[in-house]
């Protein structure tokens, strides 16, 4: 496959998916530690974008560091800081239905007399009691607003499948008639917030992911280019997807990074 599509315009920044691109579970994908080190050595701007809402940036960074990635919290982008920014910007007072692990990240916000509800993966804290409380809060609001950190239906946990935040968010939507705003992949709001965090425009940024719908199509929908890697959840059939055409399909992250850094060199030489 040629990469003329990917390299037709200058690339100034990257957004990298973590699960299935940097690592699979607790194992670094071959070449990915070297790939990230190459980006850092070249001083090339990037963000690691995840929709993980059970852990703070600090904990995710620590996990990556243990696998050999020398990444920092600054390079990490996750739904929690994104929603905190939105709440501050829009002067909203949230009622939180989240896992206790991440509550400290909201400590600077006013939560008296809430005018919105934020739901994220709360695991065992999703109970009738807590869902009913969020439901009542929404029903009492004059102009109810609901935010959902991601919209996954379910995910694979250590011991099998587990219900994800999307299923609970849909229940609250159904009961209240309020449509949730999604802060997480593949929402454009979320991708654009990550691009903004890089200080770049979408057309200058390339997303690298293993999910053809959420990562590649999600990125392309908001003006970025999308590269699909043949790692993680990649399936052979993705190469002939009926609707989504990645700007490049590569074997792994290292291959993607080499293409991008080469293309940057080529553009320099043309000037
Ligand atoms: C529903 O939620 C409200 C508010 O938290 C609570 O007071 C009430 O007891 C709940 N109802 C049930 C049946 O748990
Ligand atoms: C996170 O994004 C991936 C796509 O990269 C998706 O498959 C997964 O279901 C998402 N999880 C959540 C919690 O939204
Ligand atoms: Mg992934």
PDB file of N, CA and C and ligand atoms in Angstrom, residues 17 51 149-152 154 164-165 185 210-211 214-215 233, ligand 2:
ATOM      1  N   UNK A  17      -3.331   5.932  20.303  1.00  0.00           N
ATOM      2  CA  UNK A  17      -4.155   5.092  21.155  1.00  0.00           C
ATOM      3  C   UNK A  17      -3.204   4.254  22.018  1.00  0.00           C
ATOM      4  N   UNK A  51      -9.551   6.204  26.691  1.00  0.00           N
ATOM      5  CA  UNK A  51     -10.869   6.482  27.276  1.00  0.00           C
ATOM      6  C   UNK A  51     -11.003   5.798  28.643  1.00  0.00           C
ATOM      7  N   UNK A 149     -18.590   9.669  30.191  1.00  0.00           N
ATOM      8  CA  UNK A 149     -17.168   9.507  29.867  1.00  0.00           C
ATOM      9  C   UNK A 149     -16.991   8.195  29.103  1.00  0.00           C
ATOM     10  N   UNK A 150     -17.163   8.274  27.796  1.00  0.00           N
ATOM     11  CA  UNK A 150     -17.139   7.087  26.936  1.00  0.00           C
ATOM     12  C   UNK A 150     -18.540   6.551  26.777  1.00  0.00           C
ATOM     13  N   UNK A 151     -18.714   5.629  25.846  1.00  0.00           N
ATOM     14  CA  UNK A 151     -20.040   5.083  25.574  1.00  0.00           C
ATOM     15  C   UNK A 151     -19.945   3.589  25.232  1.00  0.00           C
ATOM     16  N   UNK A 152     -18.846   2.949  25.723  1.00  0.00           N
ATOM     17  CA  UNK A 152     -18.653   1.515  25.475  1.00  0.00           C
ATOM     18  C   UNK A 152     -19.795   0.694  26.057  1.00  0.00           C
ATOM     19  N   UNK A 154     -19.601  -2.765  26.655  1.00  0.00           N
ATOM     20  CA  UNK A 154     -18.999  -3.688  27.618  1.00  0.00           C
ATOM     21  C   UNK A 154     -17.519  -3.792  27.293  1.00  0.00           C
ATOM     22  N   UNK A 164     -20.145  -1.844  30.566  1.00  0.00           N
ATOM     23  CA  UNK A 164     -19.418  -0.587  30.521  1.00  0.00           C
ATOM     24  C   UNK A 164     -20.390   0.588  30.692  1.00  0.00           C
ATOM     25  N   UNK A 165     -19.811   1.777  30.810  1.00  0.00           N
ATOM     26  CA  UNK A 165     -20.567   2.994  31.132  1.00  0.00           C
ATOM     27  C   UNK A 165     -21.727   3.261  30.164  1.00  0.00           C
ATOM     28  N   UNK A 185     -13.529   8.646  23.400  1.00  0.00           N
ATOM     29  CA  UNK A 185     -13.526   8.168  22.022  1.00  0.00           C
ATOM     30  C   UNK A 185     -14.868   7.529  21.715  1.00  0.00           C
ATOM     31  N   UNK A 210      -5.941   1.041  16.685  1.00  0.00           N
ATOM     32  CA  UNK A 210      -6.191  -0.337  16.238  1.00  0.00           C
ATOM     33  C   UNK A 210      -7.674  -0.592  16.002  1.00  0.00           C
ATOM     34  N   UNK A 211      -8.512   0.420  16.249  1.00  0.00           N
ATOM     35  CA  UNK A 211      -9.951   0.260  16.075  1.00  0.00           C
ATOM     36  C   UNK A 211     -10.374   1.086  14.868  1.00  0.00           C
ATOM     37  N   UNK A 214     -13.751   3.368  15.767  1.00  0.00           N
ATOM     38  CA  UNK A 214     -13.614   4.391  16.800  1.00  0.00           C
ATOM     39  C   UNK A 214     -12.399   5.285  16.580  1.00  0.00           C
ATOM     40  N   UNK A 215     -11.248   4.677  16.292  1.00  0.00           N
ATOM     41  CA  UNK A 215     -10.020   5.463  16.178  1.00  0.00           C
ATOM     42  C   UNK A 215      -9.887   6.103  14.800  1.00  0.00           C
ATOM     43  N   UNK A 233      -6.775  -5.105  18.407  1.00  0.00           N
ATOM     44  CA  UNK A 233      -8.015  -5.725  17.942  1.00  0.00           C
ATOM     45  C   UNK A 233      -8.146  -5.765  16.421  1.00  0.00           C
TER      46      UNK A 233
HETATM   47  C1  LIG B   2     -12.404   2.811  24.346  1.00  0.00           C
HETATM   48  O1  LIG B   2     -12.088   2.944  22.984  1.00  0.00           O
HETATM   49  C2  LIG B   2     -11.946   1.737  22.293  1.00  0.00           C
HETATM   50  C3  LIG B   2     -11.525   2.103  20.906  1.00  0.00           C
HETATM   51  O2  LIG B   2     -10.199   2.534  20.927  1.00  0.00           O
HETATM   52  C4  LIG B   2     -13.258   0.975  22.376  1.00  0.00           C
HETATM   53  O3  LIG B   2     -13.122  -0.248  21.712  1.00  0.00           O
HETATM   54  C5  LIG B   2     -13.649   0.762  23.811  1.00  0.00           C
HETATM   55  O4  LIG B   2     -14.896   0.141  23.900  1.00  0.00           O
HETATM   56  C6  LIG B   2     -13.702   2.080  24.530  1.00  0.00           C
HETATM   57  N1  LIG B   2     -13.961   1.939  25.960  1.00  0.00           N
HETATM   58  C7  LIG B   2     -14.749   2.781  26.620  1.00  0.00           C
HETATM   59  C8  LIG B   2     -14.705   2.638  28.093  1.00  0.00           C
HETATM   60  O5  LIG B   2     -15.449   3.619  26.075  1.00  0.00           O
END
